[in-house]
Coordinates of C-alpha atoms and ligand atoms in Angstrom, one line a residue:
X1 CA 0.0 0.0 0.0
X2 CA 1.7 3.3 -0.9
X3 CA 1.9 6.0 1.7
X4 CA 0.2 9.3 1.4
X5 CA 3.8 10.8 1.4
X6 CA 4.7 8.6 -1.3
X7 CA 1.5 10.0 -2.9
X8 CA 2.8 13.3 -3.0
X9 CA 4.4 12.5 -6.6
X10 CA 1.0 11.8 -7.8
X11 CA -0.5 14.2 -10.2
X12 CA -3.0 16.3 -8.7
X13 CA -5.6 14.5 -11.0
X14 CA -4.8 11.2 -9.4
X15 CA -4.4 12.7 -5.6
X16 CA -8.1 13.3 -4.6
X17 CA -9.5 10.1 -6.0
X18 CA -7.1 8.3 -4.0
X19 CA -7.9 10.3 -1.0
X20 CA -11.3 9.6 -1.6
X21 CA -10.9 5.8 -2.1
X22 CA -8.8 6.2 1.5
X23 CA -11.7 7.8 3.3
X24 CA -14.0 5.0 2.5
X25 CA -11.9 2.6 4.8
X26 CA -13.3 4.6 7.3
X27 CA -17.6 4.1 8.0
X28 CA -18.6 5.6 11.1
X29 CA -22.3 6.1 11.9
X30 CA -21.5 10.2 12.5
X31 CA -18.5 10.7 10.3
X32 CA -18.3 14.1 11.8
X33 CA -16.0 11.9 14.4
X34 CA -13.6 11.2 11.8
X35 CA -11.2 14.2 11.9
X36 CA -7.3 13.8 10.5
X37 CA -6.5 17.2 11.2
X38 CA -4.7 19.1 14.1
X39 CA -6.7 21.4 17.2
X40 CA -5.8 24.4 18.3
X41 CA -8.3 26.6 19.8
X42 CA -11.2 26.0 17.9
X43 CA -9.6 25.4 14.9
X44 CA -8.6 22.1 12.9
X45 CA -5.6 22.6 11.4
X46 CA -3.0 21.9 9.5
X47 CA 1.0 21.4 9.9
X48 CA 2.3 25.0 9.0
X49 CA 4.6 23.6 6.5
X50 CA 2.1 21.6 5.1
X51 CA 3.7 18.7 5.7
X52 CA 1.5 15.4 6.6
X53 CA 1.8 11.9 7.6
X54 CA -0.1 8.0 6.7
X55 CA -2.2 6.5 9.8
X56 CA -2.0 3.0 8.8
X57 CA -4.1 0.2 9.5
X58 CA -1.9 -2.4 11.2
X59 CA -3.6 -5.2 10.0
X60 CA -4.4 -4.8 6.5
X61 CA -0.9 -2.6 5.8
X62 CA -4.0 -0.1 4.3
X63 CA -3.5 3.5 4.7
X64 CA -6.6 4.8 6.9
X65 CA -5.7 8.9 6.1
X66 CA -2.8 11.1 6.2
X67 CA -2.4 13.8 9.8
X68 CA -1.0 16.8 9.8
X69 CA 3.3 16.6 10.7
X70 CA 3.0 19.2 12.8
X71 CA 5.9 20.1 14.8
X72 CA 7.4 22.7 17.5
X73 CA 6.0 25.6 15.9
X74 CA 2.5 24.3 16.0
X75 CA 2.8 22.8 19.1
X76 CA 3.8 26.8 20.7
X77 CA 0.4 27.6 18.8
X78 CA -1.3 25.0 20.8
X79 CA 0.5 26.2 24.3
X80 CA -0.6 29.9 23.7
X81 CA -3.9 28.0 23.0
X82 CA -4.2 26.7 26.2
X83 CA -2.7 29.4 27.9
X84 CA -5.4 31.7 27.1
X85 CA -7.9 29.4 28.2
X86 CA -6.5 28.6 31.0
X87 CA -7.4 32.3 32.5
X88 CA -10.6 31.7 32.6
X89 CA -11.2 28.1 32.6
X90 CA -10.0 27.9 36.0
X91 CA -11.5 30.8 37.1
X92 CA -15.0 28.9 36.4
X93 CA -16.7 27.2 39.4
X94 CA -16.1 23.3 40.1
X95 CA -19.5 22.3 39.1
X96 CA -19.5 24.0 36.5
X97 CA -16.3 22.3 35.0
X98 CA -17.8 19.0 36.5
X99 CA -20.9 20.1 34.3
X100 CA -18.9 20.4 30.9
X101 CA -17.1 17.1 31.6
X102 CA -20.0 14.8 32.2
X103 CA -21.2 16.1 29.4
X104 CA -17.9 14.7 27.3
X105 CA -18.5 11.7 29.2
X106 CA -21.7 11.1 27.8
X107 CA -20.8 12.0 24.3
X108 CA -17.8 9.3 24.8
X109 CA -20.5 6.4 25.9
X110 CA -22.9 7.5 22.7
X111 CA -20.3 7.4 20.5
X112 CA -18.7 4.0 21.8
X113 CA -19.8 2.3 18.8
X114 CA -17.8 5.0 16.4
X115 CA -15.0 5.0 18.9
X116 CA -14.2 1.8 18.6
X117 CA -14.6 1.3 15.2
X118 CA -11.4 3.9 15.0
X119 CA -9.7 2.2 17.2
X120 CA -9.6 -1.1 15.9
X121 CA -8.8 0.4 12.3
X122 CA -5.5 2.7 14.1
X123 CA -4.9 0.0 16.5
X124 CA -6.2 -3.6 15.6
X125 CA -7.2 -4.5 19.1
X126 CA -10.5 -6.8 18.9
X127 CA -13.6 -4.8 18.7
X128 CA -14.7 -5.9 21.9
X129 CA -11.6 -4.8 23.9
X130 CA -11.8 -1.8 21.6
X131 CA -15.4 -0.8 23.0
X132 CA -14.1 -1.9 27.0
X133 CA -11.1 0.5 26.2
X134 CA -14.1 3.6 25.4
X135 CA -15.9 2.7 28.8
X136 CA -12.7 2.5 30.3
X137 CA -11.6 5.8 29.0
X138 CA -15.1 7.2 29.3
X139 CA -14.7 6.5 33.3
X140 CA -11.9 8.9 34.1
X141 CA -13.7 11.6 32.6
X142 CA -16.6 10.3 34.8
X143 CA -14.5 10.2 38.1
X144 CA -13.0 13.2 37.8
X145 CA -15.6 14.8 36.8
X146 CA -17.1 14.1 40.4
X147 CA -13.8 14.8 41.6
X148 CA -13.8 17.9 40.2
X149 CA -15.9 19.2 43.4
X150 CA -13.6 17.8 46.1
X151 CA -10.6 19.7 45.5
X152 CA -10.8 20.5 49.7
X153 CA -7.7 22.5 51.1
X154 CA -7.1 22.4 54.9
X155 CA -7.0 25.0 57.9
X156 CA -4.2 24.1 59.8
X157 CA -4.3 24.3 63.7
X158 CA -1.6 27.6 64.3
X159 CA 1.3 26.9 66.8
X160 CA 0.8 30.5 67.6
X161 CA -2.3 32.6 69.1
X162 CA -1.8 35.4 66.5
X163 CA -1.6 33.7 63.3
X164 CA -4.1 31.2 61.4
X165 CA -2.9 28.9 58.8
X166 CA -4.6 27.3 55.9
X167 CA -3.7 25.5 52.3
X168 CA -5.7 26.0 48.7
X169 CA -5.3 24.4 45.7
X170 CA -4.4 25.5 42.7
X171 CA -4.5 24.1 39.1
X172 CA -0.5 23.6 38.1
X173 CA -1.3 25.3 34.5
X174 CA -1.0 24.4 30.8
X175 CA -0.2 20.6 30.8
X176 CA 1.5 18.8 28.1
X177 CA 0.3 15.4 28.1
X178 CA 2.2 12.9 25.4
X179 CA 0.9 9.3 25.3
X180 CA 1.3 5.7 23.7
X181 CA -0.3 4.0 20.9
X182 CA -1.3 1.1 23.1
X183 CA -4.8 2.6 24.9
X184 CA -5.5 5.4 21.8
X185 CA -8.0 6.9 24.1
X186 CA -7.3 5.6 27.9
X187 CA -4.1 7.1 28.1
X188 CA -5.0 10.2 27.3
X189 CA -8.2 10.6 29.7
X190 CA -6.3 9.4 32.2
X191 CA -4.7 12.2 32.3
X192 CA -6.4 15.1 30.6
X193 CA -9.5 14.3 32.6
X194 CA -7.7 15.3 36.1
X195 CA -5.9 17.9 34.6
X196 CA -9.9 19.7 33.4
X197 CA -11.2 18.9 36.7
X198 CA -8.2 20.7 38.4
X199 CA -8.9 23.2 36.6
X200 CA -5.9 22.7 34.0
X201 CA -5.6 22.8 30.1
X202 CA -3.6 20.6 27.5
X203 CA -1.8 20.3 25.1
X204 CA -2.1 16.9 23.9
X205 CA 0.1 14.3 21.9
X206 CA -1.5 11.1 20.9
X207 CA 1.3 8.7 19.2
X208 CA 1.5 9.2 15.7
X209 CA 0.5 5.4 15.4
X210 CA -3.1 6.3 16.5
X211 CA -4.2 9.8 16.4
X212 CA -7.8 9.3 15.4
X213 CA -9.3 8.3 18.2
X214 CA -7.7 11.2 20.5
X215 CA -9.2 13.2 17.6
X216 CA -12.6 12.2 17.8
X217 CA -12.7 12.6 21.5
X218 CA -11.1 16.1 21.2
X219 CA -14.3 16.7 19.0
X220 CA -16.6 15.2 21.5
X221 CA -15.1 17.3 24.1
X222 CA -16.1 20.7 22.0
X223 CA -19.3 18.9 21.0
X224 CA -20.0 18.5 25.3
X225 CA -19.2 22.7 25.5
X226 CA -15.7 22.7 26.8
X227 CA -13.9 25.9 25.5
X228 CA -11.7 26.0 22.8
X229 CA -8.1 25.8 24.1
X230 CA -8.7 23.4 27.2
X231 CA -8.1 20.5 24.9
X232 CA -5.6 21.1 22.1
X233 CA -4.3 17.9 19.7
X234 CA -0.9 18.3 18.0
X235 CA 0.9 15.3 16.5
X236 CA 4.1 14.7 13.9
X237 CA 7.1 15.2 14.9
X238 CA 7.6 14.0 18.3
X239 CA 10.8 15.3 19.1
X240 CA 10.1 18.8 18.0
X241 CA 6.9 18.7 19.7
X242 CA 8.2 17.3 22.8
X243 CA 11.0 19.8 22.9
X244 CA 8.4 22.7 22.2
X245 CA 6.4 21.3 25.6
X246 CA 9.6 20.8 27.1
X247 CA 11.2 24.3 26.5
X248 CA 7.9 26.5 27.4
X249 CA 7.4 28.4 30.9
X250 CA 4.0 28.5 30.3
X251 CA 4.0 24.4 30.5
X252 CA 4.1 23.7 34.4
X253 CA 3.6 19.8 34.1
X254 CA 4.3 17.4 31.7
X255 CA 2.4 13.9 31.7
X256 CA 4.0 11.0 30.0
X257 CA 3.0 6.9 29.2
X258 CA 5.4 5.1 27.2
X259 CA 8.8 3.8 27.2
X260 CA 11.6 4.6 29.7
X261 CA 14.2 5.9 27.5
X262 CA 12.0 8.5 26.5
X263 CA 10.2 9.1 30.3
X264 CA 14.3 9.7 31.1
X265 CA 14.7 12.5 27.9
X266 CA 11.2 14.3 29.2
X267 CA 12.3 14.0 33.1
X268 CA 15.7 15.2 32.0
X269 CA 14.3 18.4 29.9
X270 CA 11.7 19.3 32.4
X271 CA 14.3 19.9 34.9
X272 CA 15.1 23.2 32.7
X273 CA 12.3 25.1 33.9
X274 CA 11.5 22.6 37.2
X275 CA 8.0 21.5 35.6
X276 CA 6.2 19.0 37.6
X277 CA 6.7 15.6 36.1
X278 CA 4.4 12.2 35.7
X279 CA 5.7 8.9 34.2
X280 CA 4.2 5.6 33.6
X281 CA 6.9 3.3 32.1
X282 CA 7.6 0.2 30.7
X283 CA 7.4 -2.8 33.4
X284 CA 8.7 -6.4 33.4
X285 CA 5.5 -7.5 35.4
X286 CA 6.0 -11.2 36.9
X287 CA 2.8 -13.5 38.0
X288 CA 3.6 -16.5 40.4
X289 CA 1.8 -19.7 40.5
X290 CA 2.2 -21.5 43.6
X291 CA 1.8 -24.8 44.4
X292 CA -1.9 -24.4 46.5
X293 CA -3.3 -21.9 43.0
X294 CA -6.8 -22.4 41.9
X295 CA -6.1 -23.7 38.8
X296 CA -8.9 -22.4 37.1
X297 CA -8.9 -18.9 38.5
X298 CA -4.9 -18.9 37.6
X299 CA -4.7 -19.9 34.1
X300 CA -8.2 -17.2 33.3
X301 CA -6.1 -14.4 35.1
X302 CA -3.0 -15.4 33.7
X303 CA -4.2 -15.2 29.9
X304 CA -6.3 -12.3 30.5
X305 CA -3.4 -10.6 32.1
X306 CA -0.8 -11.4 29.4
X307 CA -2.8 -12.0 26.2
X308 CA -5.3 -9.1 26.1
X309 CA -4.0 -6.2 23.6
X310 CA -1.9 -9.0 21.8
X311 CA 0.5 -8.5 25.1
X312 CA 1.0 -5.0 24.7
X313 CA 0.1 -3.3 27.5
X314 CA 2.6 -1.8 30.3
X315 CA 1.1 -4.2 33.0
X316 CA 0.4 -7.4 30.9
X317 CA 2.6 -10.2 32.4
X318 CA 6.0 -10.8 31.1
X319 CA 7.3 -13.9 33.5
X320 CA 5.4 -16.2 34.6
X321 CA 7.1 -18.1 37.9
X322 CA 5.3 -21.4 38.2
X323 CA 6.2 -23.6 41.3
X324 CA 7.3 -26.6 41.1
X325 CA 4.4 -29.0 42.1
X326 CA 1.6 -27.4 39.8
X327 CA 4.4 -26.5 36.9
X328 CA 2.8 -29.5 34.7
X329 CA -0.6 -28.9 35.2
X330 CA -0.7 -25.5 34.7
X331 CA 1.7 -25.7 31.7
X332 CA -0.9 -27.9 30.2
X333 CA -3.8 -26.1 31.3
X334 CA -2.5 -22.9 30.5
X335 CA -1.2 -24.5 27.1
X336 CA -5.0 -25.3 25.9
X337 CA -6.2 -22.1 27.0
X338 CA -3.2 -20.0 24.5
X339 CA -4.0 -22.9 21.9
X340 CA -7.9 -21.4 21.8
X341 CA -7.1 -17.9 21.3
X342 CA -8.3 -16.6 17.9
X343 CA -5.7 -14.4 15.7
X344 CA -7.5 -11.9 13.0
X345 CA -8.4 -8.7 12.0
X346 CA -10.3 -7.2 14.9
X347 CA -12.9 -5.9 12.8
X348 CA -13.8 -9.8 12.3
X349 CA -16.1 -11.9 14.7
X350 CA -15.3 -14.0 17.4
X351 CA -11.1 -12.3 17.4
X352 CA -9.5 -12.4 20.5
X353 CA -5.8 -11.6 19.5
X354 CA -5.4 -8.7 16.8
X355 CA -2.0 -7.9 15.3
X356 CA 1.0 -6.0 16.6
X357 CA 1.0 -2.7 16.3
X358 CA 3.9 -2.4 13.3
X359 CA 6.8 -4.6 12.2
X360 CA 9.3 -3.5 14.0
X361 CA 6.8 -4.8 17.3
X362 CA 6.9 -8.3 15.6
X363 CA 11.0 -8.5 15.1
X364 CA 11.5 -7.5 19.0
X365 CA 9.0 -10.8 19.7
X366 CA 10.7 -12.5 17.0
X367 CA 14.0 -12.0 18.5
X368 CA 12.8 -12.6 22.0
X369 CA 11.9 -16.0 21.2
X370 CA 14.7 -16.7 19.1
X371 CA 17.0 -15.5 21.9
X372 CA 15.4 -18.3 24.5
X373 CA 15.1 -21.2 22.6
X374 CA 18.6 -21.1 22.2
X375 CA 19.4 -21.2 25.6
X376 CA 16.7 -23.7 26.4
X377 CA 13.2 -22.7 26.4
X378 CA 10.6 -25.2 25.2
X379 CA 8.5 -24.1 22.7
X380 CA 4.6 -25.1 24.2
X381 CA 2.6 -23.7 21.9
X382 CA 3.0 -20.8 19.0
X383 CA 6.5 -19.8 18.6
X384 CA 6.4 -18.5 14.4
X385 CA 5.0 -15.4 12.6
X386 CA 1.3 -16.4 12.2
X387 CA 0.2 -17.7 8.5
X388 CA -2.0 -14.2 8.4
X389 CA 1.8 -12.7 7.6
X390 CA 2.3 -9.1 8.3
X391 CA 2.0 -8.5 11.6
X392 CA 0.7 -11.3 13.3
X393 CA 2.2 -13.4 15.9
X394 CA 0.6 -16.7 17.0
X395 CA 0.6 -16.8 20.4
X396 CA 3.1 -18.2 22.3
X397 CA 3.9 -20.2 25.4
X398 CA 7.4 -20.9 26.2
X399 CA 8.3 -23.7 28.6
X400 CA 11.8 -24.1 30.8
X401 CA 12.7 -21.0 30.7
X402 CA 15.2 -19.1 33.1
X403 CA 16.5 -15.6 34.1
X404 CA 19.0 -15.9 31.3
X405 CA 17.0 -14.8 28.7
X406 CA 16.3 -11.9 27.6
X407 CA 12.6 -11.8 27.7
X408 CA 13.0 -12.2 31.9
X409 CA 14.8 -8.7 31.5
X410 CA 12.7 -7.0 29.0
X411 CA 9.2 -6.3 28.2
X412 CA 8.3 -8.5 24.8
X413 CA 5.6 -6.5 25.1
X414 CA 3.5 -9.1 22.7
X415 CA 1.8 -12.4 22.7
X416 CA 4.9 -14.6 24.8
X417 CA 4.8 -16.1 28.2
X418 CA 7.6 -17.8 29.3
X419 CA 7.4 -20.4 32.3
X420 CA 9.9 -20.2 34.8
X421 CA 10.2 -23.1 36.9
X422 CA 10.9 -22.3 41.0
X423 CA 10.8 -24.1 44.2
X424 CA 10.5 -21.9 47.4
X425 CA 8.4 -18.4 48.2
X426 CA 11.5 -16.8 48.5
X427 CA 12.9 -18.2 45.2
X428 CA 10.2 -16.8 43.7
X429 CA 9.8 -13.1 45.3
X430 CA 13.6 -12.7 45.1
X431 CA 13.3 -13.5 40.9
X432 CA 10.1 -11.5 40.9
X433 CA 12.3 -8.3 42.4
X434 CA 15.1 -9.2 39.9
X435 CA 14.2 -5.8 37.8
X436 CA 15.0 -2.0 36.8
X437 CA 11.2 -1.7 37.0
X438 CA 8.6 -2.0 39.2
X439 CA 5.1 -1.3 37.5
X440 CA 2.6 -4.1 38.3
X441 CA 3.1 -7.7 39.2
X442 CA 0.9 -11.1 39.9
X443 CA 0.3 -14.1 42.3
X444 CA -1.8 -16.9 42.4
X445 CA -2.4 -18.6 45.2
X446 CA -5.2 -19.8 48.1
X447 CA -3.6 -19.2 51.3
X448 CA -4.3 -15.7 52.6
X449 CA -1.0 -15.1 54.8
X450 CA 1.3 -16.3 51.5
X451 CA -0.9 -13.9 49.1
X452 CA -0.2 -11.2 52.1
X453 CA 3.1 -12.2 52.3
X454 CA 4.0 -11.7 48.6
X455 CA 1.8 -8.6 48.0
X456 CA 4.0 -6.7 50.7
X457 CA 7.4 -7.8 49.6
X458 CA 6.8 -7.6 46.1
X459 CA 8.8 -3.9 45.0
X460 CA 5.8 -2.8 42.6
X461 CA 3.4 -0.2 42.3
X462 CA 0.7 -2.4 41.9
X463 CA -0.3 -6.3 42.8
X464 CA -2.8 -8.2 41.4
X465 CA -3.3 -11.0 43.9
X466 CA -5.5 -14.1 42.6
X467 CA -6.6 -11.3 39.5
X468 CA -5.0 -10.3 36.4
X469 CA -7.1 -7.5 35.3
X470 CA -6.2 -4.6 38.0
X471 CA -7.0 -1.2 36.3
X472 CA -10.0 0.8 36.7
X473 CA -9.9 4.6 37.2
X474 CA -10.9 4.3 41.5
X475 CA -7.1 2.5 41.8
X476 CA -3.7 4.2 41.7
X477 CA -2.2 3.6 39.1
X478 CA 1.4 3.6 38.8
X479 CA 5.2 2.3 39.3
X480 CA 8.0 2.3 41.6
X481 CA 12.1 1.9 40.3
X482 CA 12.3 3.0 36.5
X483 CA 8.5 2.3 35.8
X484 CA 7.4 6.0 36.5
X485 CA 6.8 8.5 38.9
X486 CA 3.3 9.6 39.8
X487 CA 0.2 7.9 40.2
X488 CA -3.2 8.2 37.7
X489 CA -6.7 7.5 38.2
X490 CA -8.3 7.8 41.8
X491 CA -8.2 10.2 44.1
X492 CA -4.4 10.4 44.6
X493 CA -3.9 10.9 40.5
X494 CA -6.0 14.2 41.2
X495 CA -2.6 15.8 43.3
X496 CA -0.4 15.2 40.0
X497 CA -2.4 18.5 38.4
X498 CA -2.8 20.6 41.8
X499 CA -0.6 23.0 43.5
X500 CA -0.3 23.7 47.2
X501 CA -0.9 27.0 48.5
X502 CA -0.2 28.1 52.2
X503 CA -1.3 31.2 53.4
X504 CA -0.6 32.2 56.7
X505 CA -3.1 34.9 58.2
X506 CA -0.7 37.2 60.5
X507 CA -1.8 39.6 63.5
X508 CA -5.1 38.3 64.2
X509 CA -5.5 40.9 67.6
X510 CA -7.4 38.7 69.9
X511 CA -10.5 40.3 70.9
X512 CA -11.1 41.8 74.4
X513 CA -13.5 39.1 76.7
Ligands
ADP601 P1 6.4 3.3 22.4 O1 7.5 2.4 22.2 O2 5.3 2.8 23.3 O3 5.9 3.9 21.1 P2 7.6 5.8 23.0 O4 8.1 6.2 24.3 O5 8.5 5.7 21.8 O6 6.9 4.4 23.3 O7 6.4 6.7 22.6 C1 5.4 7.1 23.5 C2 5.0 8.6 23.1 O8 6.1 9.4 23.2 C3 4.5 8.7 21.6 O9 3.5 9.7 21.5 C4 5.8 9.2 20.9 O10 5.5 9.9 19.7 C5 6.4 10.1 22.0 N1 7.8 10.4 21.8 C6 8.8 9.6 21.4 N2 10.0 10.2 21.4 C7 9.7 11.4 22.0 C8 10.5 12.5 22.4 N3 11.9 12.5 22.2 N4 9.9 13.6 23.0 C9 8.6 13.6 23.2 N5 7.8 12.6 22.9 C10 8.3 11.5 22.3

């Protein structure tokens, strides 16, 4: 399939019939959702310099529409954007923002259907994970839209007769938010919705990989009444943009999912002008089986907790530790349950396992697995480049593997689970720790005290214990070591876009009794 920059040599006879033949990959039932250009303000525009970029369809190789390649001249468009709104949009009243964003929310929840659709064409993710990813979404914008009216400060009892002492809360400012291609729309409520409760606007960068949806929901949120400039989209060139978010005082916070080498670039450059910083990184997230497991319950979590999202998420499993006594059954169990998953185009019925997101995703799995079998590992099920081609991966389930190889180090981040066999608790929690990061991790077992036991000693942000689907927007969300910094969703991902004020109230003259 040729990309729209190839395109550009076309004739300009030839150019808007394929355009049109393009657009007609894309049936929504309001097509008024399907925007491929950038927002600033009120506006939709394009790259200043014209220049664009292909939004491809990683499962067909089809080219869905070309985006703007905007860059960090648009992107200080889009700051002084959200600067001006900023003035007054956190001068309006709590329940009045609260208002405006339940609004979005409902917009989000009519538009599921069309939502979805987007996202399984930008993405490939199974229509049904694509429609639990817009309720998912959908629900931060809920939350903290109720949030939105608890922003409380405190009145401190004064040490001293004279003086009173009390705290407000503030909105930080203009937030740039830059997120993953993984949740095209989750990763992006997550954090733009606290940020509008607070009282904040954005600038916001979806991945180049999946733009569409973050524009449909950017024209939901102006369809629900939220002024222009409190949501602004820019996407292109992610360095420039980046740098442009970076190198402005009138950003006070940048909010970042993805990998860590990047997380480490943005921490690095925000230290410039001391911005507040939030990072959700990659993890290394390990599940263990022990011996006294429900089988049943562990080989359901343990597949919906590494296979969902073709195994790229930041908290989908990447070790599983299986002790020693229940490491047959549950390789065999577990073995039937991979064997039944369905590879496709998500679009299609009855798909559980779409494709990868691009090529280069499918060579890192590719290499993983080559890298293990040759020191050992067992190939259970899967193990090959699917017979759909492109980018599809069978999935995979790797027996007798060990810390040696390289996928116990790093995230796959795609449809492999290796086995690790171990004997003792300890065995297990010390190989579990064995990791830079520290986002989410998993155990399986019946006895309460061991569960207990392992949760606390486990050095992650987040535990799943007998459960391998954790997130919802009520939890904290977040990692310890080089996973991130920050938490999102719940009340505690509310403090990433607030300020404290304290004002201390001098000479109070006490009055005469
Ligand atoms: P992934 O491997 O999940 O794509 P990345 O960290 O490369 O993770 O990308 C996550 C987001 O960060 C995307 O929106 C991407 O465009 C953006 N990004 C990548 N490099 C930079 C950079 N140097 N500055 C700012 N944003 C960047």
């Amino acid at each position: 399939m040729r990309s729209v920059r190839a395109m550009g040599a076309q004739s300009p006879r030839v150019l808007p019939a394929l355009l049109r033949q393009m657009g007609t990959m894309v049936q929504l039932k309001e097509m008024g959702l399907f925007k491929s250009k950038g927002l600033i303000g009120d506006k939709w525009v394009d790259a200043e310099d014209g220049r664009t970029l292909p939004v491809t369809n990683p499962a067909t190789g089809e080219t869905l529409t070309s985006v703007p390649l905007m860059s960090g001249g648009d992107t200080q468009k889009a700051i002084a954007a959200a600067s001006h709104a900023f003035t007054s949009w956190s001068m309006r009243t709590a329940s009045d923002r609260s208002k405006l964003m339940r609004n979005w929310f409902n917009l989000l929840i009519e538009n599921k259907d069309d939502l979805a659709r987007l996202m399984v064409l930008e993405q490939g993710k199974p229509l049904a994970e694509a429609a639990g990813e817009i309720v998912y979404g959908a629900s931060f914008v809920e939350f903290y839209a109720e949030e939105a009216k608890r922003v409380y400060g405190d009145l401190i009892p004064s040490p001293f007769a004279e003086k009173r002492m009390l705290v407000m809360k503030h909105p930080v400012g203009v937030v740039g938010a830059i997120t993953p291609w993984n949740f095209p729309l989750a990763m992006i409520t997550r954090k733009v919705a606290p940020a509008l409760a607070a009282g904040c606007t954005a600038v916001v960068k979806p991945s180049e990989l999946t733009p569409l949806t973050a524009l449909a929901a950017a024209e939901l949120a102006l369809q629900a009444g939220i002024p222009p400039g409190v949501v602004n989209v820019v996407m292109g060139d992610s360095v420039g943009i980046g740098n442009a978010l970076i190198d402005s005082t009138q950003v006070r916070k940048i909010t970042f999912t993805g990998s860590t080498a990047v997380g480490k670039i943005l921490m690095a450059g925000a230290g410039k002008t001391v911005k507040k910083v939030s990072l959700e990184l990659g993890g290394n997230a390990p599940c263990i089986i022990f011996d006294d497991a429900d089988l049943d319950i562990a080989v359901k979590g343990a597949l919906a907790g590494k296979y969902r999202n073709s195994g790229q998420t930041c908290v989908c499993i990447n070790r599983i530790l299986v002790q020693d006594g229940i490491y047959d059954r549950f390789a065999e169990a577990f073995g039937q349950a991979v064997s039944g998953l369905r590879v496709g185009n998500g679009l299609e019925e009855g798909i559980t396992q779409g494709p990868l997101i691009n090529e280069a995703a499918l060579d890192k799995v590719e290499r993983h697995v080559e890298d293990a079998v040759s020191k050992g590992a067992k190939v259970l099920v899967g193990g090959k480049r699917h017979s759909l081609g492109r980018t599809f991966y069978e999935p995979t389930l790797l027996g007798n593997a060990s810390d040696e190889m390289l996928i116990f180090r790093e995230e796959v981040f795609g449809p492999v689970a290796p086995l690790v066999r171990f004997k003792t608790d300890e065995e297990a929690i010390k190989m579990a720790n064995e990791s830079e990061f520290g986002l989410a991790a998993y155990a399986f077992t019946e006895n309460i005290a061991r569960g207990w036991h392992v949760a606390e000693s486990l050095e992650y942000g987040m535990v799943g214990l007998n459960e391998g689907l954790i997130s919802t927007e009520v939890e904290p969300f977040g990692g310890t070591k080089q996973s991130g910094l920050g938490r999102e969703g719940s009340k505690y991902g509310l403090d990433e876009y607030l300020e404290v004020k304290y004002v201390c109230l001098g000479n109070m003259k006490q009055p005469v009794v």
